[in-house]
Amino acid sequence: MNEKKIKLATVWLDGCSGCHMSFLDMDERLLELAEKVEVVYSPLVDAKEFPEEVDVTLVEGAVSTEEDLHKIRLIRQRTKILVAFGDCAVTGNVPAMRNRFHIKEVMERVYEQNATQNHKPPVDGIPTLLPRVRPVHEVVKVDVYLPGCPPRADAIYFVLTELLEGRIPDTTAVTRFGA
Amino acid sequence: MTQRITIEPVTRIEGHAKITIQLDDDGNVADAWFHVTQLRGFEKLCEGRPFSEMPSLMARICGICPVSHLLASGKACDQLLAVRIPETAIKLRRLFNLAQFVQSHALSFFHLSAPDLLLGMDSDPKKRNIFGLAEENPQMAKDGIQLRKIGQTIIELLAGKRIHPAWVVPGGVSDPLTVEKRDKILSMLPEAKEIALRTLQWFKRSLENFRDEIRTFANFPSLFLGLVTPEGEWECYHGRVRVVDENRHIVADQLDPVEYQDYIGEATEPWTYLKFPYYKPMGYPDGVYRVGPLARLNIIDGFDTPLAKQEWVEFRELERGAILSSFYYHYARLIEILHAIEKMEELLNDPAILSKQIRAIAGLNNLEGIGVAEAPRGILIHHYKVNEDGLMEWANLIIATGHNNLAMSKGILQVAKHFVNGKQLNEGMLNRVEAVIRAFDPCLSCSTHAVGHMPIHIQLIGADGTLLDELRRD
Ligand code: SF4
C-alpha cells in the first residue's frame, strides 16, 4: 500500500491526561493504527515544534493559562480537523470548576494557607493563569466533539477510523458527557 | 555576572515544566531549577461540594494514577464517616491499587523509558518512542502494551471502567467481585508474571551499559520515606510511615500517617507552581527526601511474596547502605510489578475476596478526614475538612511528585554539572536532563504534564542579556 499516512497530533492543555491514557487503552490497535497514521506531535512520542499542515489534532483539556491560549491558536492555524477530545476540552469540565473563585483565592489557599514555609505564591518564570477557564470552542473553531471523561478507547478508535475514511464522525452513538 | 540557561521542555508548545540552569562567570553550572508551570487548584475548586463527590472529583487530578486518588480520597471519606470498613472492602481496594501499580509502572517503563534504555540515550530522537521501540524490538513493545492492558483490564473488571471509575465510595466499594470476574483476572496473571520476569532479566543484563547514568542520575544521599507494614514489609494501602537515611538507618518508624503535619512541612518557591515538601525535623531544604519505587525498596525489610523477595535481596546487593542512584527507580519499578502480580494472585485465591460485605453505611460523624496510601510514584495524602452539612470547606493534597520535587531539582543540577560545560550546549546533555526527570516518573499531570519526550528549547544567556547559544530539538 502506498497511501500517504494521515498526520495526527495530540495535545494536552489543562486536563488530567486521562484522555491520553484512554488513547493508549486502544492497546494493540495502537500498532495497527501506526500503519496508517503518523503521530507527528504528542506528549507520548518524541515531540517537535508543532508542525505545519497537521491533518487531525486531538485536544485534551480546557484553556486555562496565557500559554494554553497562545498554543491553541497556533494549533488551529496548522490543523485541518480539530477534535475537542474529552469533556474538559468540550465543556471546561473539572478545570472550569475554579471559575467560581477569584484566582487570588486559589493562590492563597494553595501557597499561603497550605504551606509551612515561605508562604508566597510563585511569580517567576511561569505562565499566568487566565481569570476564567474556557472550553476550546470558546477560543477557536472546533470541527469534531468527542465527549466523555475520558471517552472510551472504542470511541476514540471509531473517530480515528472514520476520519481515516474521510468521514466526519457522528459521536453521539458512541459516547456522551461524563461517560 | 551570571548566565542562565533555560530549558523549556514544554513551554511554548506543550508547556507545563521547564528547567533553568545558572552558570557562573567561568561558565560552570552553579544552580538549577525545575519549574512546574501549571496549577489546577483542586485544593480550592472542591470547596462547597459534598464530600461524597470527592473520590470521583479527585480522581480527575490525574488520568495516569486515578486509582491512587480514589483510594486516598476514599480513605479520607471513611474517616469523615468514622467507620471501620469491612475486611473485604480493604482487600478489594488493595487489589485495585496493585492492578494500578502494574499498569502505571508498565507505562513508565515500556512506553516512556524503554526507548532510551533500549535504543540508547544518544539515539535518533524521532525513534525514541513506543512506535520506534515496536520497530526495533517488537516483542518488548508488545510486552509493554500487554502488561499495561492487563493492569487496566483488572481495573475495569473490578470497577467497571478503566479510567475514573466511580467504584470507591466512602465506607468501602460499591460492587462486590463475582466468581466469573475473579477467575478471569486469575487467568491473566501468569502471562503478566512471565512478562515481568523476562523484562527484569533483560534490564539487569543491560545495567552495565548505563554506568555514567547510574553515577550521575540524582545519585546523592537523601532521606527515603514511605509506608511499611507493622513488620516492616512492603505496603501500598494501609501501613505506617518509615523514614530511613542514606545508610539505611531508620530515622523514624511506624509514624501515624494521619499525623503527617507533625513531620512533613511544605515550602513554596517563587519559580514553580509545585510546592516542596520536606521532613520537618531536619528543616528546609535539608529535609529533602525521596518517595516512590526506589524509596520503598530502600525502606522495607523485605517483601512477603517469594519471587519479589528474591529479586529484592539481589537488588539490595547493589550497595551497602541505601541505593542512592535514581537510575535504579526503573529497576525498583520492575520488582514492584512482580510483587503486585504475586500479591494479586494471593488476594484472589482468598475466598473472602468474594464476600458481599463491602461497604459500611454511615452519615457524617467527623468534620475532618485524612487518607493516605502509596501511589505508584510514592506516598499520597488527602486531607479534608467539611462543615456540618458535609460540604467541603478546605482541602490539602500532597502528591507523590511533590515529595520528589527537591530531589528532582538536585538531580537536574547533578546531571547538568556533569554534562554541561562552558558555553556550548549539546543534545546528549539535553536528553540526559530529561531522562533524569523521567527516572522519577513524575506524574506531572498531578501538577503539570510531561509524559514522554518533551520538545526542548535551551537558551544560554550571557550576563548582559545576549544570546550566547541556542539549541532546539525538533
Ligand atoms: S475529560 Fe476527564 S479524563 Fe479527559 S482530561 Fe478532562 S478530567 Fe481528564
XYZ file of C-alpha atoms and ligand atoms in Angstrom:
661
model
C 0.000 0.000 0.000
C 1.261 3.360 -0.979
C -1.237 5.599 0.708
C 0.047 8.649 2.462
C -0.208 8.386 6.197
C -2.542 10.729 7.999
C -0.686 13.216 10.183
C -2.057 13.082 13.703
C -1.177 15.308 16.640
C -2.412 15.078 20.212
C -2.043 17.897 22.714
C -2.580 18.459 26.331
C -3.905 21.710 27.775
C -5.476 21.827 31.240
C -6.587 18.207 31.581
C -5.652 15.244 33.705
C -4.041 13.139 30.946
C -6.906 10.648 31.319
C -7.982 11.228 27.736
C -4.455 10.435 26.576
C -4.430 7.327 28.746
C -7.691 6.270 27.130
C -5.954 6.742 23.774
C -3.309 4.268 24.976
C -6.117 1.955 26.052
C -6.585 1.163 22.375
C -3.843 -1.344 23.275
C -2.702 -3.453 20.324
C -4.864 -1.385 17.984
C -2.212 1.306 18.501
C 0.241 -0.689 16.446
C -2.408 -1.254 13.782
C -3.119 2.484 13.651
C 0.577 3.219 13.395
C 0.421 1.662 9.908
C -1.979 4.312 8.682
C -1.318 7.232 10.956
C 1.838 9.112 11.663
C 1.870 10.659 15.102
C 3.743 13.865 14.361
C 3.364 15.555 17.700
C 2.236 14.290 21.073
C 3.343 14.003 24.660
C 3.518 10.273 24.004
C 6.059 10.340 21.226
C 9.150 12.373 20.749
C 7.867 15.846 20.217
C 8.838 18.623 17.898
C 7.718 22.152 17.318
C 4.044 21.834 16.468
C 4.307 21.076 12.739
C 2.594 22.793 9.792
C -0.232 21.023 7.976
C -1.406 18.525 10.515
C -4.454 16.565 9.337
C -6.045 15.826 12.705
C -5.315 17.189 16.177
C -6.899 15.783 19.315
C -7.002 18.466 22.017
C -7.339 17.278 25.605
C -8.104 19.762 28.358
C -9.505 23.243 28.764
C -7.805 26.564 28.108
C -6.538 27.864 31.425
C -3.304 29.839 31.032
C -1.999 32.526 28.684
C 0.198 29.859 27.251
C -2.705 27.493 26.512
C -4.347 30.350 24.643
C -1.276 31.002 22.573
C -0.821 27.303 21.840
C -4.372 26.549 20.805
C -4.407 29.468 18.359
C -1.239 28.223 16.736
C -2.556 24.679 16.618
C -5.793 25.825 14.976
C -3.841 27.601 12.233
C -1.863 24.483 11.489
C -4.581 21.838 11.754
C -7.229 20.746 9.252
C -9.561 18.925 11.625
C -9.532 19.875 15.256
C -11.151 17.474 17.704
C -12.226 18.605 21.175
C -11.061 15.470 22.951
C -12.899 14.748 26.202
C -15.188 16.745 28.465
C -12.563 19.235 29.633
C -11.990 20.356 26.051
C -15.704 20.202 25.208
C -17.204 21.972 28.246
C -14.397 23.068 30.570
C -15.459 20.263 32.947
C -13.321 19.915 36.077
C -10.757 22.672 35.484
C -13.595 25.153 34.941
C -14.762 24.480 38.487
C -12.206 27.007 39.615
C -14.187 29.718 37.788
C -16.358 30.166 40.862
C -13.383 31.631 42.654
C -11.066 34.534 42.064
C -7.546 33.446 41.106
C -6.266 35.235 44.149
C -8.328 32.959 46.399
C -6.988 29.869 44.655
C -3.408 31.024 45.067
C -3.937 31.956 48.693
C -5.323 28.534 49.536
C -2.524 26.651 47.893
C 0.516 28.758 48.643
C -0.279 30.691 51.769
C -2.700 28.732 53.930
C -1.410 25.309 52.896
C 2.291 25.974 53.282
C 4.518 25.861 56.328
C 7.454 27.726 54.874
C 7.789 30.882 52.710
C 4.021 31.300 52.193
C 4.335 33.123 48.892
C 2.671 32.346 45.582
C 5.118 31.709 42.727
C 5.666 34.567 40.289
C 8.861 33.885 38.396
C 9.208 32.190 35.006
C 5.769 30.584 34.941
C 2.768 31.388 32.752
C -0.102 33.439 34.100
C -3.412 31.766 34.863
C -6.408 33.134 32.971
C -9.138 34.561 35.194
C -11.612 32.084 33.665
C -11.003 28.584 32.366
C -12.695 28.137 28.977
C -13.627 25.227 26.732
C -11.742 25.019 23.451
C -14.613 26.114 21.193
C -14.887 29.439 23.014
C -11.433 30.276 21.784
C -11.061 28.629 18.365
C -13.300 26.737 15.942
C -13.793 23.054 16.745
C -14.638 20.537 13.998
C -15.459 17.386 15.959
C -16.634 16.965 19.553
C -15.641 13.767 21.334
C -17.142 13.958 24.830
C -16.521 11.581 27.727
C -14.412 11.750 30.854
C -12.498 10.187 29.309
C -14.040 8.968 26.048
C -13.625 5.204 25.899
C -10.875 3.751 23.755
C -13.525 2.308 21.422
C -14.968 5.755 20.835
C -11.526 7.173 20.069
C -10.850 4.317 17.695
C -14.187 4.919 15.971
C -13.451 8.615 15.465
C -9.987 7.976 14.092
C -11.099 5.253 11.692
C -13.987 7.384 10.427
C -11.625 10.276 9.830
C -9.258 7.909 8.047
C -12.125 7.017 5.713
C -12.657 10.698 5.054
C -15.900 10.940 7.011
C -16.708 13.372 9.779
C -17.791 11.049 12.586
C -21.066 11.302 14.436
C -20.007 10.656 18.016
C -23.447 10.688 19.623
C -23.865 6.936 19.292
C -20.501 6.033 20.834
C -20.045 8.375 23.772
C -21.692 11.025 25.926
C -20.835 13.600 28.574
C -19.422 12.091 31.685
C -19.187 8.656 30.060
C 27.881 38.327 36.369
C 25.920 35.179 35.937
C 24.425 33.454 32.947
C 21.268 31.453 32.673
C 20.373 28.529 30.503
C 16.692 27.939 30.149
C 15.473 24.547 29.047
C 11.896 24.805 28.047
C 10.826 21.229 27.654
C 7.283 22.039 27.007
C 6.760 25.719 27.401
C 5.503 27.333 24.248
C 4.218 24.139 22.825
C 3.395 21.529 25.372
C 4.388 23.612 28.302
C 3.996 22.608 31.871
C 7.564 22.171 33.030
C 10.853 23.806 32.279
C 14.364 23.969 33.625
C 16.709 26.846 34.225
C 20.430 26.297 34.676
C 22.526 29.062 36.140
C 26.163 29.407 35.076
C 28.858 31.214 36.996
C 31.484 33.528 35.489
C 33.628 30.653 34.333
C 30.762 29.010 32.523
C 30.361 26.290 35.106
C 26.991 25.210 36.356
C 26.133 26.936 39.599
C 22.492 26.078 40.152
C 19.421 24.569 38.508
C 15.676 24.908 38.920
C 12.834 22.677 37.893
C 9.789 24.834 37.173
C 6.328 23.408 37.182
C 4.217 25.749 35.125
C 0.672 24.614 35.695
C -1.694 24.964 38.603
C -5.080 23.306 38.620
C -6.317 24.371 42.011
C -8.114 21.249 43.268
C -7.436 22.357 46.822
C -9.789 25.255 46.190
C -12.187 24.145 43.497
C -13.605 21.348 45.661
C -14.894 23.900 48.139
C -18.631 23.906 48.775
C -19.209 20.467 47.230
C -20.479 17.411 49.139
C -17.676 15.192 50.413
C -19.262 12.116 48.835
C -18.321 13.563 45.449
C -14.661 13.750 46.391
C -13.403 10.359 45.195
C -14.813 10.919 41.710
C -13.724 14.525 41.591
C -10.223 13.979 42.958
C -9.647 11.084 40.558
C -9.668 13.768 37.848
C -6.427 15.156 39.221
C -4.697 12.531 37.184
C -5.657 10.095 34.462
C -2.444 8.119 34.899
C -2.979 7.263 38.552
C -6.681 7.960 39.210
C -6.832 4.836 41.390
C -4.414 6.413 43.883
C -6.542 9.496 44.236
C -9.687 7.377 44.506
C -8.118 5.432 47.358
C -6.627 8.335 49.305
C -9.891 10.217 48.886
C -11.984 7.173 49.837
C -9.897 6.710 52.972
C -10.272 10.371 53.941
C -14.038 9.970 53.488
C -14.053 6.776 55.633
C -12.731 8.982 58.418
C -15.470 11.539 57.859
C -17.955 8.697 58.392
C -15.860 7.492 61.349
C -16.266 3.870 60.263
C -14.034 0.821 60.081
C -14.673 -0.535 56.624
C -15.282 -4.290 56.033
C -12.243 -6.553 55.576
C -13.312 -7.491 52.063
C -13.582 -3.857 51.066
C -9.977 -3.413 52.180
C -8.883 -6.454 50.195
C -10.702 -5.242 47.098
C -9.249 -1.752 47.360
C -5.815 -3.259 47.816
C -6.284 -5.396 44.731
C -7.381 -2.302 42.850
C -4.209 -0.463 43.861
C -1.969 -3.379 42.889
C -3.565 -3.504 39.431
C -2.762 0.141 39.096
C 0.852 -0.422 40.080
C 1.084 -2.849 37.173
C -0.447 -0.546 34.561
C 1.229 2.639 35.724
C 4.699 1.119 36.133
C 4.308 -0.573 32.738
C 3.514 2.779 31.169
C 6.525 4.382 32.787
C 8.927 1.597 31.942
C 7.871 0.481 28.479
C 6.076 3.376 26.856
C 8.250 6.140 28.237
C 11.667 4.933 29.342
C 12.340 1.737 27.408
C 13.046 3.676 24.208
C 16.011 5.360 25.974
C 17.101 2.160 27.634
C 16.877 0.001 24.531
C 17.711 2.434 21.725
C 20.191 4.443 23.801
C 20.310 7.936 25.206
C 22.000 9.255 22.084
C 19.764 7.545 19.534
C 17.631 9.365 16.973
C 15.072 11.432 18.908
C 12.480 10.668 16.232
C 12.680 6.986 17.034
C 12.751 7.278 20.784
C 9.129 6.405 21.419
C 6.911 3.370 21.736
C 6.445 3.145 17.958
C 10.186 3.272 17.355
C 10.531 0.613 20.013
C 7.979 -1.512 18.158
C 10.164 -1.400 15.026
C 13.356 -2.203 16.869
C 12.123 -4.774 19.328
C 8.530 -5.789 18.598
C 8.499 -8.279 21.456
C 9.294 -5.664 24.047
C 6.757 -3.171 22.706
C 4.096 -5.876 22.686
C 5.043 -6.928 26.204
C 4.651 -3.353 27.384
C 1.293 -2.861 25.727
C 0.109 -6.239 27.007
C 1.233 -5.673 30.594
C -0.409 -2.283 30.757
C -3.524 -3.769 29.205
C -3.669 -6.486 31.866
C -3.459 -3.903 34.651
C -6.127 -1.729 33.034
C -8.392 -4.706 32.354
C -8.264 -5.759 36.010
C -9.234 -2.221 36.997
C -12.117 -2.372 34.524
C -13.290 -5.782 35.743
C -13.289 -4.596 39.346
C -14.639 -1.121 38.879
C -16.493 -1.028 35.561
C -14.257 1.464 33.816
C -10.536 1.769 33.115
C -10.114 5.457 33.896
C -12.032 7.381 36.576
C -14.367 4.589 37.691
C -16.817 5.504 40.461
C -16.356 2.262 42.407
C -14.544 3.507 45.504
C -17.097 5.116 47.811
C -16.953 6.482 51.347
C -17.141 3.361 53.546
C -15.858 0.814 51.027
C -16.602 -0.061 47.411
C -19.908 -0.095 45.535
C -19.942 -3.586 43.977
C -18.607 -6.967 45.075
C -16.377 -9.176 42.948
C -18.102 -12.034 41.125
C -16.663 -15.531 40.689
C -16.510 -15.084 36.895
C -14.552 -11.885 37.149
C -12.204 -13.308 39.732
C -11.457 -16.275 37.506
C -10.929 -14.040 34.535
C -8.415 -11.929 36.435
C -6.626 -15.023 37.735
C -6.316 -16.336 34.186
C -4.443 -13.211 33.073
C -1.811 -13.258 35.788
C 0.547 -15.992 34.536
C 1.228 -14.065 31.333
C 1.806 -10.874 33.316
C 4.277 -12.688 35.510
C 6.175 -14.030 32.519
C 6.479 -10.554 31.046
C 7.667 -9.107 34.353
C 10.321 -11.790 34.798
C 11.507 -11.570 31.201
C 11.864 -7.799 31.431
C 13.711 -7.959 34.741
C 16.250 -10.356 33.277
C 16.764 -8.083 30.282
C 17.095 -4.985 32.425
C 19.639 -6.496 34.795
C 21.768 -7.556 31.831
C 21.719 -4.099 30.315
C 22.639 -2.236 33.501
C 26.305 -2.178 32.624
C 25.573 -0.004 29.573
C 24.463 2.787 31.842
C 27.381 3.286 34.214
C 27.589 7.020 33.584
C 23.882 7.480 34.080
C 23.867 5.377 37.229
C 26.672 7.503 38.601
C 25.048 10.860 37.868
C 21.267 10.427 37.829
C 20.258 12.098 41.047
C 22.777 9.958 42.848
C 23.186 11.587 46.238
C 22.409 10.977 49.884
C 18.889 11.813 50.955
C 16.185 10.509 53.193
C 13.683 7.980 51.859
C 10.094 7.934 53.018
C 7.135 5.608 52.575
C 4.668 3.202 54.139
C 5.569 -0.179 55.658
C 3.554 -2.904 57.395
C 3.908 -3.332 61.170
C 6.535 -5.989 60.305
C 8.435 -3.527 58.133
C 7.424 -5.107 54.835
C 6.234 -3.526 51.587
C 2.802 -1.919 51.838
C 0.618 0.087 49.452
C -2.748 0.556 51.126
C -2.513 0.805 54.908
C 0.695 0.850 56.866
C 2.711 3.419 58.729
C 5.409 5.813 57.721
C 9.068 4.897 57.918
C 11.963 7.234 57.148
C 15.499 5.964 56.515
C 18.731 7.830 55.773
C 21.392 7.189 53.152
C 22.914 4.429 55.281
C 19.514 2.793 55.520
C 19.411 3.603 59.195
C 15.897 4.120 60.419
C 15.356 7.769 61.294
C 11.713 7.343 62.248
C 9.388 4.366 62.170
C 5.723 3.480 62.449
C 4.667 7.122 62.355
C 0.933 7.562 62.060
C 0.242 8.849 58.537
C -2.702 10.803 59.884
C -0.241 12.911 61.867
C 1.663 13.861 58.713
C 1.654 17.552 59.602
C 3.913 16.793 62.559
C 6.741 15.636 60.352
C 6.076 16.880 56.818
C 6.239 20.573 56.018
C 5.596 22.271 52.682
C 7.599 25.189 51.350
C 6.841 27.347 48.331
C 9.362 28.876 45.940
C 8.862 31.768 43.550
C 9.816 29.833 40.406
C 7.366 26.938 40.399
C 3.726 26.020 40.944
C 4.796 22.801 42.655
C 5.432 23.062 46.395
C 8.374 21.495 48.222
C 7.562 19.041 50.987
C 10.368 18.375 53.479
C 10.959 16.280 56.563
C 10.232 18.775 59.319
C 12.708 17.648 61.989
C 15.549 18.431 59.575
C 14.105 21.675 58.252
C 14.003 23.165 54.778
C 15.793 22.425 52.488
C 17.931 19.901 54.403
C 14.997 17.612 54.945
C 14.971 16.506 51.328
C 13.574 13.026 50.869
C 12.622 10.717 48.037
C 9.486 8.629 47.668
C 8.282 6.055 45.154
C 9.648 2.699 43.998
C 13.295 3.320 44.902
C 12.368 4.765 48.289
C 10.021 1.887 49.080
C 12.669 -0.686 48.264
C 15.116 1.212 50.450
C 12.880 1.457 53.488
C 11.463 -2.065 53.658
C 12.871 -5.144 55.369
C 11.515 -7.291 52.548
C 8.553 -8.485 50.521
C 6.098 -11.130 51.638
C 5.906 -12.867 48.240
C 8.610 -15.317 47.116
C 9.723 -14.019 43.699
C 9.792 -10.366 44.655
C 11.567 -11.233 47.893
C 14.321 -12.968 45.968
C 14.696 -10.089 43.493
C 14.811 -7.601 46.346
C 17.650 -9.468 48.041
C 19.628 -9.282 44.818
C 18.751 -5.607 44.376
C 19.926 -4.838 47.899
C 23.362 -6.110 46.999
C 23.962 -3.141 44.700
C 25.102 -1.073 47.645
C 25.819 -1.344 51.331
C 23.555 1.419 52.517
C 20.529 2.737 50.683
C 20.518 2.515 46.892
C 21.130 6.146 46.020
C 21.100 6.461 42.239
C 17.713 7.446 40.899
C 18.520 5.486 37.776
C 17.528 2.453 39.832
C 13.955 3.691 40.045
C 13.459 1.682 36.840
C 14.805 -1.475 38.454
C 12.686 -0.965 41.564
C 9.612 -0.439 39.406
C 10.053 -3.834 37.746
C 10.390 -5.599 41.081
C 7.226 -3.899 42.288
C 5.340 -5.065 39.197
C 6.367 -8.612 40.002
C 5.280 -8.261 43.607
C 1.935 -6.729 42.615
C 1.194 -9.719 40.385
C 2.100 -12.221 43.102
C 0.093 -10.336 45.682
C -2.984 -10.114 43.464
C -2.819 -13.860 42.991
C -2.739 -14.333 46.749
C -5.678 -11.990 47.355
C -7.786 -13.577 44.630
C -7.189 -17.061 45.987
C -8.564 -15.989 49.341
C -12.310 -16.888 49.353
C -13.037 -13.796 51.462
C -12.475 -11.653 48.371
C -15.944 -12.693 47.120
C -17.846 -11.563 50.222
C -20.787 -9.215 49.697
C -19.911 -7.240 52.834
C -18.123 -4.442 51.096
C -19.452 -1.207 52.426
C -20.082 0.479 55.758
C -23.053 2.784 55.529
C -22.984 5.817 57.808
C -23.619 9.515 57.838
C -21.215 12.293 58.623
C -19.602 11.779 62.025
C -16.340 13.673 61.777
C -15.554 17.064 60.340
C -12.018 16.214 59.364
C -10.554 13.255 57.474
C -7.104 12.265 56.272
C -6.477 9.492 53.747
C -3.016 8.167 52.956
C -1.928 5.440 50.510
C 1.071 4.556 48.397
C 0.601 5.604 44.778
C 2.908 4.113 42.150
C 5.014 7.266 42.414
C 5.024 7.458 46.192
C 3.003 8.317 49.239
C -0.154 10.331 48.603
C -2.030 12.379 51.192
C -5.568 13.768 51.008
C -6.719 15.916 53.899
C -10.285 17.286 54.035
C -12.350 19.490 56.319
C -16.111 19.726 55.923
C -18.924 21.672 57.576
C -21.858 20.110 59.428
C -23.752 19.705 56.172
C -20.919 17.644 54.744
C -19.817 20.346 52.337
C -16.107 20.722 51.717
C -14.520 23.694 53.398
C -10.842 23.045 52.943
C -8.502 20.515 51.367
C -4.785 19.888 51.306
C -3.234 17.377 48.915
C 0.367 16.226 48.939
C 1.109 14.238 45.824
C 3.968 11.882 45.119
C 5.633 14.052 42.530
C 5.607 16.881 45.040
C 7.625 14.873 47.561
C 10.297 14.309 44.951
C 10.416 17.941 43.906
C 13.546 18.816 45.895
C 15.301 15.633 44.858
C 14.465 16.184 41.188
C 15.887 19.688 41.307
C 19.068 18.383 42.928
C 19.242 15.596 40.357
C 18.976 18.007 37.465
C 21.773 20.048 38.977
C 23.943 16.969 39.248
C 23.372 15.883 35.665
C 23.885 19.432 34.421
C 27.173 19.703 36.310
C 28.361 16.513 34.722
C 27.191 17.052 31.178
C 27.176 20.836 30.674
C 30.354 22.783 30.389
C 31.213 26.157 29.045
C 29.029 27.968 26.605
C 28.250 25.009 24.389
C 25.099 23.009 24.634
C 24.669 19.563 23.252
C 21.871 17.147 22.580
C 23.229 14.327 24.752
C 23.081 16.576 27.775
C 19.545 17.606 26.937
C 18.366 14.084 26.735
C 20.027 13.122 29.976
C 18.497 16.032 31.808
C 15.148 14.838 30.507
C 15.955 11.253 31.351
C 16.768 12.030 34.964
C 13.321 13.538 35.324
C 11.832 10.539 33.582
C 13.552 8.175 36.030
C 11.469 9.728 38.800
C 8.434 9.176 36.568
C 6.882 12.398 37.738
C 3.175 12.159 37.328
C 3.188 15.713 36.218
C -0.450 15.786 35.334
C -0.894 15.652 39.075
C 0.746 19.061 38.966
C 1.779 19.553 35.377
C 2.275 17.260 32.381
C 5.400 15.837 30.856
C 4.769 12.357 29.682
C 7.354 11.024 27.354
C 9.731 13.056 25.322
C 9.429 16.730 25.572
C 10.320 19.228 22.934
C 13.293 21.030 24.322
C 14.454 24.539 23.849
C 17.528 25.662 25.713
C 18.816 29.150 25.746
C 22.146 30.115 27.149
C 22.012 33.761 28.048
C 25.025 35.851 28.996
C 25.195 38.239 31.889
C 24.492 41.191 29.582
C 21.384 39.510 28.224
C 22.761 38.484 24.838
C 22.045 35.064 23.445
C 25.248 33.028 23.523
C 23.934 29.748 22.261
C 20.649 28.138 21.451
C 19.605 24.599 20.885
C 16.279 23.213 19.881
C 15.408 19.615 19.390
C 12.918 19.355 16.562
S -12.146 14.921 30.196
Fe -11.878 13.739 32.084
S -10.297 12.265 31.538
Fe -10.186 13.869 29.984
S -8.714 15.349 30.764
Fe -10.701 16.038 31.492
S -10.901 15.137 33.552
Fe -9.283 14.023 32.488
